[in-house]
Coordinates of C-alpha atoms and ligand atoms in Angstrom, one line a residue:
X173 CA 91.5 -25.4 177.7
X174 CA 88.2 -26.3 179.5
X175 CA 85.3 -25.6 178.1
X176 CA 84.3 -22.4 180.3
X177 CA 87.9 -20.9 178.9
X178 CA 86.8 -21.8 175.3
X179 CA 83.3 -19.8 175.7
X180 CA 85.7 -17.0 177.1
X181 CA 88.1 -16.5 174.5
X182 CA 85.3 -16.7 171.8
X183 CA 83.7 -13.8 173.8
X184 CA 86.8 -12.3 173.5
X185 CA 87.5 -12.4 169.6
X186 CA 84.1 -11.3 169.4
X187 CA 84.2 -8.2 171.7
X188 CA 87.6 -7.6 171.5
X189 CA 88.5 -7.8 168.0
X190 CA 90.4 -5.1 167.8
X191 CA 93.3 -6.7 170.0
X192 CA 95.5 -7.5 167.2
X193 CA 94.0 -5.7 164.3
X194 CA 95.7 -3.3 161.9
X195 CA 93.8 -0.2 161.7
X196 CA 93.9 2.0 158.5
X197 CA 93.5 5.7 159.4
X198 CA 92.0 8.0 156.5
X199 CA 92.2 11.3 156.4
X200 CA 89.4 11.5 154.6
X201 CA 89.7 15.2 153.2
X202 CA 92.7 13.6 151.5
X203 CA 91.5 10.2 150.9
X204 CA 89.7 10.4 147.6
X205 CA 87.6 12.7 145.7
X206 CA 84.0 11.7 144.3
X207 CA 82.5 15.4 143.0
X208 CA 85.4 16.7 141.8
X209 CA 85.7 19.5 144.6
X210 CA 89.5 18.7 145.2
X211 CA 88.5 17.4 148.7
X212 CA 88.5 13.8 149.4
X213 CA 84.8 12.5 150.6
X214 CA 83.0 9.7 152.1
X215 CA 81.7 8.1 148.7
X216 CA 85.3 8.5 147.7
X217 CA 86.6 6.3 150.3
X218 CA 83.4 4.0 150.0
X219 CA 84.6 3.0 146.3
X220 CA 88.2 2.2 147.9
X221 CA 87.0 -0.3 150.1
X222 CA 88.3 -3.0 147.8
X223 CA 91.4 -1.4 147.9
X224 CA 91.4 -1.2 151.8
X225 CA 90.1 -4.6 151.9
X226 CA 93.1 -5.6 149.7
X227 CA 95.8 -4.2 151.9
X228 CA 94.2 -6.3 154.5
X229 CA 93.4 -4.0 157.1
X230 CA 91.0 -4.7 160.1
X231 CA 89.3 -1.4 160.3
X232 CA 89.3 1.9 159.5
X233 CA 89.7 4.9 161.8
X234 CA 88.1 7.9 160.2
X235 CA 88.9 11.5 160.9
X236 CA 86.5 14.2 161.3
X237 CA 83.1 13.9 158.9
X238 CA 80.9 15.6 161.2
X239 CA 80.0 19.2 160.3
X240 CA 82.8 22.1 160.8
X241 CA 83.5 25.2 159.7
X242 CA 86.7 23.5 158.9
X243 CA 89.0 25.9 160.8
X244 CA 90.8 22.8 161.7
X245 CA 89.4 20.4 158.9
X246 CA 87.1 19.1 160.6
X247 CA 88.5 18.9 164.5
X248 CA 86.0 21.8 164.8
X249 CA 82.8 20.4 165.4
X250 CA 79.4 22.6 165.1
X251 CA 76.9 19.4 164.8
X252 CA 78.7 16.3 166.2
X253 CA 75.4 14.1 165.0
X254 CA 75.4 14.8 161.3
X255 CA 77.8 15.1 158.3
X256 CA 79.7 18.0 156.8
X257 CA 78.1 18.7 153.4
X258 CA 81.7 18.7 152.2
X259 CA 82.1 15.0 153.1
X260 CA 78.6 14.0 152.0
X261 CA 75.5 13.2 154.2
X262 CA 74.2 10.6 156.8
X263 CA 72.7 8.5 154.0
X264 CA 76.9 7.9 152.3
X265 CA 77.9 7.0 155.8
X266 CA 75.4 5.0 156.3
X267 CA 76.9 3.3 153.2
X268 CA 80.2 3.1 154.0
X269 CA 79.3 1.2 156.9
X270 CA 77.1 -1.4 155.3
X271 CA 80.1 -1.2 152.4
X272 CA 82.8 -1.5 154.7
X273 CA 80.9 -4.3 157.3
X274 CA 80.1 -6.6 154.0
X275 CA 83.9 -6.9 153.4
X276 CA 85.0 -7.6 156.3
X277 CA 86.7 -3.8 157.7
X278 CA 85.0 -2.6 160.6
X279 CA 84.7 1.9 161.2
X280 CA 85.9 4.0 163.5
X281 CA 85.1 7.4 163.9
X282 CA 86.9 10.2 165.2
X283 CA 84.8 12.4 168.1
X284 CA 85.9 15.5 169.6
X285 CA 84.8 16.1 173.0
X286 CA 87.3 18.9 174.2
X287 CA 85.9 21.4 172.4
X288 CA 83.2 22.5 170.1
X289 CA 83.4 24.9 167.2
X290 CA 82.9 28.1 167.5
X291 CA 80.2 28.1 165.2
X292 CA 78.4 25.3 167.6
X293 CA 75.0 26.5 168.4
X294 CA 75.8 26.3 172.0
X295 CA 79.1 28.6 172.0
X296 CA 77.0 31.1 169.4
X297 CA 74.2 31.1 172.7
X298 CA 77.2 31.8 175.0
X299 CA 78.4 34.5 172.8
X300 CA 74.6 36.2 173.0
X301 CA 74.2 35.6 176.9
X302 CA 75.0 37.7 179.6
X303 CA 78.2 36.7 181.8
X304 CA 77.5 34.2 184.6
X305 CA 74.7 32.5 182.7
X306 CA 74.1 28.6 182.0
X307 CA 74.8 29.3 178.4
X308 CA 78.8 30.6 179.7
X309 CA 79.1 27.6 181.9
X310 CA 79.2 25.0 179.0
X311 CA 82.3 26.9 178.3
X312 CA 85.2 28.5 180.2
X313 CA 84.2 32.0 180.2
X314 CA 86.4 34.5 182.4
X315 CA 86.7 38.2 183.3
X316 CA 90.0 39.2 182.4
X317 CA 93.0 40.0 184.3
X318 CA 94.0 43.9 185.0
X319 CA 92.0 46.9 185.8
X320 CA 90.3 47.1 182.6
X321 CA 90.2 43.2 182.3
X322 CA 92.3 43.9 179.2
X323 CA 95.1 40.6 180.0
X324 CA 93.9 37.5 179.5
X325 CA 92.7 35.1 182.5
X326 CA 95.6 33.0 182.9
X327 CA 99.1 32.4 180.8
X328 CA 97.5 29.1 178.8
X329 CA 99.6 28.9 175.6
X330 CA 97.7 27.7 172.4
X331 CA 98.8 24.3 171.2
X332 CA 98.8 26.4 167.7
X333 CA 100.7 29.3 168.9
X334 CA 99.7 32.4 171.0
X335 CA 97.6 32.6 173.8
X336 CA 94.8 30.3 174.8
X337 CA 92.1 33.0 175.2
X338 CA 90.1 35.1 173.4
X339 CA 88.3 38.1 174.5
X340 CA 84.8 38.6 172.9
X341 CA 82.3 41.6 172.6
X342 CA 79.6 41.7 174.9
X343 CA 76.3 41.6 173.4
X344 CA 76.0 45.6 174.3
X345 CA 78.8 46.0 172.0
X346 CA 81.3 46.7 175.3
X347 CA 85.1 44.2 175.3
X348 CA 84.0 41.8 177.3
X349 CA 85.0 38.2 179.2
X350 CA 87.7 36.0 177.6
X351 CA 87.0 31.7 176.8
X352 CA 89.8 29.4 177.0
X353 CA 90.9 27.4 173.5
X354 CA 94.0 25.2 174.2
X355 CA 93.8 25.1 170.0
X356 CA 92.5 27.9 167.7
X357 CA 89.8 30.5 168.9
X358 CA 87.2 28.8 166.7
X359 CA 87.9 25.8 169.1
X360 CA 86.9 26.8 172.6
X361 CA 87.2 24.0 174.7
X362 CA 84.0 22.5 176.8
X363 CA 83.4 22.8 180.5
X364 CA 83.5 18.8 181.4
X365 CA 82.5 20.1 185.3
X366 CA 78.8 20.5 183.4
X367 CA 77.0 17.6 183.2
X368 CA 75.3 18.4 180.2
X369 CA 78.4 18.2 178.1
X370 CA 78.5 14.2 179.2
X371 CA 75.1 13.9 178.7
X372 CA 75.4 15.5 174.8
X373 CA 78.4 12.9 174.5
X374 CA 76.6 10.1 175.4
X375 CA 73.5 11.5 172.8
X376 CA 76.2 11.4 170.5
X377 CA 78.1 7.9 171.1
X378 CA 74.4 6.0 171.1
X379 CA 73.5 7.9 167.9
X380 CA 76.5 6.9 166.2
X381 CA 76.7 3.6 167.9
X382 CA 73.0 2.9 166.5
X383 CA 74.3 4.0 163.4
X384 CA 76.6 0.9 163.3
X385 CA 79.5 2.2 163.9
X386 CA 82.5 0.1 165.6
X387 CA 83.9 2.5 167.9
X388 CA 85.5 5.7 168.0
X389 CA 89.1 7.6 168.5
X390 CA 88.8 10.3 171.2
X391 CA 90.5 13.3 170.3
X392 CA 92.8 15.1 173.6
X393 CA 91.6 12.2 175.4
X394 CA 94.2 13.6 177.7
X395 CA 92.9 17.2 177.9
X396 CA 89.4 16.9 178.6
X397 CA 89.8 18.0 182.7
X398 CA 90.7 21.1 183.6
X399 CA 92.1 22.1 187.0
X400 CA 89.6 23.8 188.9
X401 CA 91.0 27.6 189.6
X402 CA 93.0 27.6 186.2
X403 CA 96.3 28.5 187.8
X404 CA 99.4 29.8 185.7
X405 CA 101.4 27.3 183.7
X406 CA 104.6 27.6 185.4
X407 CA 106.3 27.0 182.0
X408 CA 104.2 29.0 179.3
X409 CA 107.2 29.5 177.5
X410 CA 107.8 25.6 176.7
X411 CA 107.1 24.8 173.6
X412 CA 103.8 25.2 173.6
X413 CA 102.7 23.3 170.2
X414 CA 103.3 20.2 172.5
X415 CA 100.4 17.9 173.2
X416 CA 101.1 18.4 176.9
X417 CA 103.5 15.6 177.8
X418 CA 105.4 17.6 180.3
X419 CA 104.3 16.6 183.4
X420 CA 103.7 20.1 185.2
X421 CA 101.4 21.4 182.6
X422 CA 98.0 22.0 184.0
X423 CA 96.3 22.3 180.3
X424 CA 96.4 17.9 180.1
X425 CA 96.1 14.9 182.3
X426 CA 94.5 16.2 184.9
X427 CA 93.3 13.4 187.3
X428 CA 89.5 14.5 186.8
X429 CA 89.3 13.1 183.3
X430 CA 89.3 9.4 184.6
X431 CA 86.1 10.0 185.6
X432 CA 84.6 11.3 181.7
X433 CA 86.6 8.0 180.7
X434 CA 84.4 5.8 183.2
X435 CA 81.5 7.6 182.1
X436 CA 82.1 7.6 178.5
X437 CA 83.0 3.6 178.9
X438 CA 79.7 3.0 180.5
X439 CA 78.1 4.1 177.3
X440 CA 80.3 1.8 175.5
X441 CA 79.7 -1.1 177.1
X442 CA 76.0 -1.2 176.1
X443 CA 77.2 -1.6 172.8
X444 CA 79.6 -5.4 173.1
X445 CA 82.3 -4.6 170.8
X446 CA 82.8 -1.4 170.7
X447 CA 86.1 0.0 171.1
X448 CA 87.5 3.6 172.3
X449 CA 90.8 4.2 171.8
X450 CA 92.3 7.8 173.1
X451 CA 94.7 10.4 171.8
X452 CA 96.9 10.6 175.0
X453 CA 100.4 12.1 174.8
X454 CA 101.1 11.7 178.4
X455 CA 104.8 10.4 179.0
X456 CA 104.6 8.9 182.0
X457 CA 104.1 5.5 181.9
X458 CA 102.7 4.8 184.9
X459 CA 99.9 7.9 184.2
X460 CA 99.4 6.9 180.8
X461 CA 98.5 3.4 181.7
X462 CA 96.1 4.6 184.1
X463 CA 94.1 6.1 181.1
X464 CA 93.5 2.2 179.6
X465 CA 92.2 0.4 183.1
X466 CA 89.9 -2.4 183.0
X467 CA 86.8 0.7 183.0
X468 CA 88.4 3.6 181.4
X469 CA 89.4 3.4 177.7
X470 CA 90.0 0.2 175.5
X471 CA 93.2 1.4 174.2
X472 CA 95.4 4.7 173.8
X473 CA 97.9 5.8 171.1
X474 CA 101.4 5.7 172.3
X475 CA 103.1 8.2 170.3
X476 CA 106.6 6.7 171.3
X477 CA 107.3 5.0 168.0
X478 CA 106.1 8.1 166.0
X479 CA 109.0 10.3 168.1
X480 CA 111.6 8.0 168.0
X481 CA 114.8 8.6 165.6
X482 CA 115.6 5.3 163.9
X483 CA 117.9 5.1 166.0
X484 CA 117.9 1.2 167.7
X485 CA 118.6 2.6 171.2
X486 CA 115.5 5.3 170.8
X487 CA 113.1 2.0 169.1
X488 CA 114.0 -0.5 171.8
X489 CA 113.4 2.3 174.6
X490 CA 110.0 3.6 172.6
X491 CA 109.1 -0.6 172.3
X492 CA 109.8 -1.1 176.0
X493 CA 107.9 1.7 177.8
X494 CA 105.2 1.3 175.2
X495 CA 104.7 -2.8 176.7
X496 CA 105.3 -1.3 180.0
X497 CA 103.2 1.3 180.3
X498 CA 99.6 -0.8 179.8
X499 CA 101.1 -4.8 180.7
X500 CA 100.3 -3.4 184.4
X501 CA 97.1 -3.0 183.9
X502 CA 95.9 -5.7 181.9
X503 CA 95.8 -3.4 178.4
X504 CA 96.6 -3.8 174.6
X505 CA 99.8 -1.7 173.5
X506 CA 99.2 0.4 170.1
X507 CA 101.5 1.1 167.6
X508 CA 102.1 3.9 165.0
X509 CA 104.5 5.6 163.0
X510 CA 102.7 8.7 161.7
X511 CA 99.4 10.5 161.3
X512 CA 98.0 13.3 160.4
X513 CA 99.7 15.5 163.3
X514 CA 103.4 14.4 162.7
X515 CA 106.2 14.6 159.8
X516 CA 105.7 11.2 157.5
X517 CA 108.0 8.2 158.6
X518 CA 109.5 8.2 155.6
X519 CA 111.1 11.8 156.0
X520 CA 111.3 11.6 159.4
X521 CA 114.2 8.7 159.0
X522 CA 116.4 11.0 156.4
X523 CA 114.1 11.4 153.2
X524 CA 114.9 10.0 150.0
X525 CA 116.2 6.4 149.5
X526 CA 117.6 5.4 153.1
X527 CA 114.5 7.6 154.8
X528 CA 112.4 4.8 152.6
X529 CA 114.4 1.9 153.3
X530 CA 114.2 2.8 156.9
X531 CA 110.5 3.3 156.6
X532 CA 110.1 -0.2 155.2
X533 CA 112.0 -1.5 157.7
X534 CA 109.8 -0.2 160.7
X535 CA 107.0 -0.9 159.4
X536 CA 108.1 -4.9 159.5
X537 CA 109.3 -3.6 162.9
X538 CA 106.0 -2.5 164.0
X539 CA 103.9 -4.7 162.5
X540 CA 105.4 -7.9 164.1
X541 CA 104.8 -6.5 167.6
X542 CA 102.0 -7.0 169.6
X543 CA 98.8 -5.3 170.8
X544 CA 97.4 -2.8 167.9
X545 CA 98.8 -0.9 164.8
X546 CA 97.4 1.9 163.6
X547 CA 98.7 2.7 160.1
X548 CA 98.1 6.5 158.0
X549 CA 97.1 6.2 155.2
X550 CA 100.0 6.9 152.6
X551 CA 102.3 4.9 155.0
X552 CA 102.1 1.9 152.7
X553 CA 103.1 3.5 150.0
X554 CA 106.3 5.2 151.5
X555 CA 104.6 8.6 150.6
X556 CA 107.4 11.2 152.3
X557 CA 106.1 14.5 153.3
X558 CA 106.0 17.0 150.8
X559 CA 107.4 20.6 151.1
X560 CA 104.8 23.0 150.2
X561 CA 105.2 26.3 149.3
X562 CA 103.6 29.3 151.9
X563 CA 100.8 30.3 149.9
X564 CA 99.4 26.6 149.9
X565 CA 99.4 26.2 153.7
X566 CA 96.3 25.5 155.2
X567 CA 97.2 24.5 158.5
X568 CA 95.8 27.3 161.0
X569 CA 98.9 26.6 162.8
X570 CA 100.9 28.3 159.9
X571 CA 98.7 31.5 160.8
X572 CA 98.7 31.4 164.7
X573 CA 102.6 30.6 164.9
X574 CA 102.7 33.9 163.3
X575 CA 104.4 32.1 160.3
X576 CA 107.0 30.4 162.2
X577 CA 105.5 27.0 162.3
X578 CA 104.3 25.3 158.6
X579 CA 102.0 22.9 160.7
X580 CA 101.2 20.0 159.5
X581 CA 100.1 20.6 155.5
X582 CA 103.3 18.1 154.7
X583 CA 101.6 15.2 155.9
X584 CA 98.2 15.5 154.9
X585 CA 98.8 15.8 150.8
X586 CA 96.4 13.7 148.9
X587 CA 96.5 9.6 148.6
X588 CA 97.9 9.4 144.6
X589 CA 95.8 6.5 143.1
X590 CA 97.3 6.2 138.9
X591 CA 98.5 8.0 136.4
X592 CA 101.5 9.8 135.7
X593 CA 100.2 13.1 136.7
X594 CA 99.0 15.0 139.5
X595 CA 96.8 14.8 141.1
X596 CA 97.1 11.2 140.3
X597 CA 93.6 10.4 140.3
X598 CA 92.8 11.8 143.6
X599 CA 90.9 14.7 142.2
X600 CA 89.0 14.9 138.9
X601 CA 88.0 18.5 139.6
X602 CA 89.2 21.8 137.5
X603 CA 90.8 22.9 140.3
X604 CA 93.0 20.4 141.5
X605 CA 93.6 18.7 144.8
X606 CA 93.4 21.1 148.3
X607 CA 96.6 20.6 148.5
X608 CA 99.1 20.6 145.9
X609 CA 100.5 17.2 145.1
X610 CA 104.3 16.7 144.1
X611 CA 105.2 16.1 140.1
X612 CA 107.8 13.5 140.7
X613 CA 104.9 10.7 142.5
X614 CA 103.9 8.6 139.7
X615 CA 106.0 6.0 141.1
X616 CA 104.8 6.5 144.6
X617 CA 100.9 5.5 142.8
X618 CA 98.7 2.8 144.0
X619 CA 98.7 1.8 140.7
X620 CA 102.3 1.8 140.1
X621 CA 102.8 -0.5 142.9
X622 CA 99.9 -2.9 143.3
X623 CA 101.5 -5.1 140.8
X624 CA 105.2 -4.8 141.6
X625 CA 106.9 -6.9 144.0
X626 CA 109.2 -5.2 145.5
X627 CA 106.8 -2.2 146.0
X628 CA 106.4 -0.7 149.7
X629 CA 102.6 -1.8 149.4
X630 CA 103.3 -5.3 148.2
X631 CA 105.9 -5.2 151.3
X632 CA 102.3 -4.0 153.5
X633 CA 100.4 -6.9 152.0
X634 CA 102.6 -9.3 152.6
X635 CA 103.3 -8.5 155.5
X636 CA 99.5 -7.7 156.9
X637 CA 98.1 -11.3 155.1
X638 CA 101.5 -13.0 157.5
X639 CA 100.7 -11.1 160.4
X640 CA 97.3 -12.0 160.0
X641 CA 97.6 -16.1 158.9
X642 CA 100.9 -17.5 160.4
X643 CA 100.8 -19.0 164.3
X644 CA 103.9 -17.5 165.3
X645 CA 102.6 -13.7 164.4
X646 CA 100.6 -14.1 167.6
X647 CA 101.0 -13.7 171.2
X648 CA 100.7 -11.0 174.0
X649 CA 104.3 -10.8 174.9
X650 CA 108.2 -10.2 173.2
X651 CA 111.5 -11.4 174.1
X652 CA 114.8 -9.5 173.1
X653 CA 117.2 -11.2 172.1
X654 CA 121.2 -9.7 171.8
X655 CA 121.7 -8.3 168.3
X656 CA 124.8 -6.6 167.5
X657 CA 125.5 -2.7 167.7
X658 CA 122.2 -0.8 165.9
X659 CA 120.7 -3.9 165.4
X660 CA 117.4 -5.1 167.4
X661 CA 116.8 -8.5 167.6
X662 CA 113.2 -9.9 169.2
X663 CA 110.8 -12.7 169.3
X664 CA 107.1 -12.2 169.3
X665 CA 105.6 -15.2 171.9
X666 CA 104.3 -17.2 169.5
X667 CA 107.4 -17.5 167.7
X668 CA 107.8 -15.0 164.7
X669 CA 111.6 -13.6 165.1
X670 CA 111.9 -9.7 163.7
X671 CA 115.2 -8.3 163.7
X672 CA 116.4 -4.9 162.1
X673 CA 119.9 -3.7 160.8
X674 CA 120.0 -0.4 161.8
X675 CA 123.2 -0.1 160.5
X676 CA 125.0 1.2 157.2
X677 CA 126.7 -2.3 156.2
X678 CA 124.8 -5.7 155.6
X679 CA 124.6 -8.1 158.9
X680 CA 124.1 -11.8 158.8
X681 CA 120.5 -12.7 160.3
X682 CA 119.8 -15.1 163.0
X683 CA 119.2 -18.8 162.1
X684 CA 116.0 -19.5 161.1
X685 CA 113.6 -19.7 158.0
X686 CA 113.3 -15.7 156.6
X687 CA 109.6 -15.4 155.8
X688 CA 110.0 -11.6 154.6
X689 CA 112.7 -9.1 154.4
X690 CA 112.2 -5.2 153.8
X691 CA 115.1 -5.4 151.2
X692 CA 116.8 -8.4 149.5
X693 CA 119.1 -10.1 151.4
X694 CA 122.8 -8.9 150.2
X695 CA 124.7 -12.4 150.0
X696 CA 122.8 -13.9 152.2
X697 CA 122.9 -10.8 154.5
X698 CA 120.8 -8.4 156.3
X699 CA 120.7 -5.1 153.8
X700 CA 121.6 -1.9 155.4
X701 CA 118.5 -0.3 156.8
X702 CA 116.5 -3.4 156.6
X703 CA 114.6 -5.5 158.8
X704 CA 112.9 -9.3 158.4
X705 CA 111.1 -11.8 159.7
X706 CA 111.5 -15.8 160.1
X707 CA 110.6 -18.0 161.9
Ligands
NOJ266 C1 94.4 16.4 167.8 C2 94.1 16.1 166.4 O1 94.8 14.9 166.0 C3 94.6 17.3 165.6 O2 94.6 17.1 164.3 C4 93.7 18.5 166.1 O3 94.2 19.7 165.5 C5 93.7 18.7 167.6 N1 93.6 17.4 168.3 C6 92.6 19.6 168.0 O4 91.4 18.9 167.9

């Protein structure tokens, strides 16, 4: 290396240090409680830094703490520069931060730029204004369809179910125009065509940015442009709780939001180190890597991996498009199995013992790739999702589906911490965790595991500190190499071999030195439903 390449690849770890890091998402309403109000809060997470800095991850991404009326816990913003009372104030995230930047884990924050709440002081000033006026244009206000302007605008599906307008009352008490929410009414979604709604966004990156914050995950990063005219879907009856990814749908990835992406990274870039990484389900490769260009966003969540059966085919396809889709233009791939949005890993691959096993295997899987994982929290301890009964659902999906969807409840239960009991030591309150947590979890505890071996999170710590220390977990690139039938067989570049045995009977495993296994080996054999790493 000469010595300019030396001062640019220590720029680089410096700026970029997210190019290889493990990113811990909490949901924080989940996370832990502090007060005792069943709801997990920011002083809560802030005491489980040593726990996070433990596991060994990087960072954390945190989900909504601005203040919301909670519609959508939190994804409904009414003050995106201050925190929901629920969660705590500015002065406990201020704390986390210092907290989480003496040990090491750098914060993320989520921000929601599609849409407001509806209890946002701008949308209640739309709501008193007359049609036509500035106060309407931060929104997407229309007259109706019909004689009486009783039919809604356009055939926009909710993402939650039902359509994707609401019609308000005029101030004179008459049925009046309609505005567009591609979630639930108390989300309507901003007009990006205004100016001013960039120019609050920026307010709001720089105040947070000041704030010490390391970056941020933009929610519907996909979403944000809307098609001028707001023609008819010509498929409103696809399923419409999709995040967009067919290709034809006019509600996402419309080509005017490259430009709120260069905007938005100009803000960024003021800040060296900063890092914006985008919710995009778009499934073309080709358009999704054009959201991650050299000036648009540092990264984007490639939900590939979270879809995909465990089926070796699906992961080597998922793996593949994933490299493909952002190696043309010079970006990181990301990784993740689950979040907050989507069925648990763990249940996804069967439930029980084998959807486990499989879990544990994918997440060696993952984690030996390169670019970016993102990992929910709960995912290292093999939590599966949990079947809730109706009257605990809090998702509004369950409500707007008309009861046909149970949203997304099963995934969010809270993190159990020790104890034999629920709620585990999320929750100290009388009244118990938001959500109901199962009976049969003591062994699933933080507790329970921290000191056992074989445990899913020693299997996360192990792997993490590896991925973290050893040469060969390094490297841009991956080689496949031929496995046998539902087995997958690849080398990271600088030399760490993963390979998984998808299949129901033990396999040997390459040559090579294992350094970890997801499973003991079975005489000297791959376990079923297994994966490993050696070098
Ligand atoms: C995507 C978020 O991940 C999800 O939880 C939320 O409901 C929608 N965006 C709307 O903000």
């Amino acid at each position: 290396m000469t010595e300019v390449d030396l001062a640019t690849s220590a720029d680089r770890s410096a700026t970029e240090w997210w190019r290889d890091a493990v990113v811990y998402q909490v949901y924080p309403r989940s996370f832990a409680d502090s007060n005792g109000d069943g709801v997990g809060d920011i002083d809560g997470l802030r005491e489980k830094l040593g726990y996070l800095e433990l596991l060994g991850v990087d960072a954390i991404w945190l989900c909504p703490v601005t203040c919301s009326p909670m519609a959508d816990h939190g994804y409904d913003v009414s003050d995106p520069r201050d925190i929901d009372p629920l969660f705590g104030d500015l002065a406990a995230f201020d704390a986390l931060i210092a907290d989480a930047h003496e040990r090491g884990i750098r914060v993320t924050m989520d921000l929601v730029p599609n849409h407001t709440s509806d209890q946002h002081a701008w949308f209640l000033e739309a709501l008193s204004a007359a049609p036509g006026g500035p106060a309407r244009e931060r929104y997407f206000f229309r007259d109706g369809r019909g004689a009486s302007g009783a039919e809604p605008p356009n055939n926009w599906r909710s993402v939650f179910g039902g359509p994707a307008w609401t019609r308000i009352t005029e101030p004179d008490g008459s049925p009046g125009q309609w505005y567009l929410h591609l979630f639930a009414p108390e989300q309507p979604d901003l007009n990006w065509g205004n100016r001013e709604i960039f120019d609050d966004l920026a307010r709001t990156l720089r105040f947070w940015l000041d704030r010490g914050v390391d970056g941020f995950r933009i929610d519907v990063a996909h979403g944000l442009a809307k098609p001028d005219g707001l023609a008819d879907m010509e498929h409103p009856d696809k399923d419409p709780t999709l995040l967009g990814s067919a290709a034809d749908d006019p509600r996402f990835d419309q080509d005017g939001v490259h430009e709120i992406h260069r905007n938005i990274r100009k803000v960024l870039d003021e800040y060296p180190g900063a890092v914006a990484v985008g919710e995009v389900w778009v499934d073309d490769g080709e358009r999704f890597g054009r959201y991650v260009r050299h000036d648009e966003l540092h990264l984007a969540f490639n939900f590939r991996l979270a879809q995909a059966d465990f089926d070796t085919t699906d992961i080597r396809e998922a793996i593949d498009h994933s490299i493909g889709a952002v190696d043309p233009v010079g970006a990181t791939p990301t990784w993740t199995l689950s979040n907050h949005d989507v069925d648990r890993e763990v249940t996804r691959y069967g439930d029980g013992q084998v959807g486990l096993d499989r879990a544990r295997a994918m997440s060696l899987v993952e984690l030996a790739l390169p670019g970016v994982v993102f990992l929910y929290n709960g995912s290292e301890l093999g939590l599966p999702n949990v079947d809730l009964p109706d009257e605990a659902l809090r998702d509004p999906m369950w409500e707007r589906s008309g009861h046909t969807e149970r949203g997304r409840d099963g995934c969010r239960v809270p993190i159990p911490w020790e104890g034999t009991k629920a709620p585990y030591g999320f929750t100290s309150g009388p009244d118990g965790p938001w959500l109901p947590m199962p009976a049969d979890w003591s062994g699933l505890t933080v507790e329970a595991q921290l000191e056992d071996l074989a445990s899913t999170l020693t299997l996360y710590r192990t792997a993490l500190e590896l991925r973290r220390r050893r040469p060969e977990a390094s490297g841009d690139g991956i080689e496949w190499f031929p496995a046998p039938p539902q087995c997958l067989a690849f080398r990271r570049s600088g030399g760490l071999f993963c390979v998984l045995n998808g299949t129901e009977h033990p396999v040997p495993p390459p040559p090579g030195r294992l350094l970890l296994s997801s499973a003991p080996l079975v005489d000297g054999k791959l376990a079923p439903n297994s994966a490993a790493w050696l070098v």
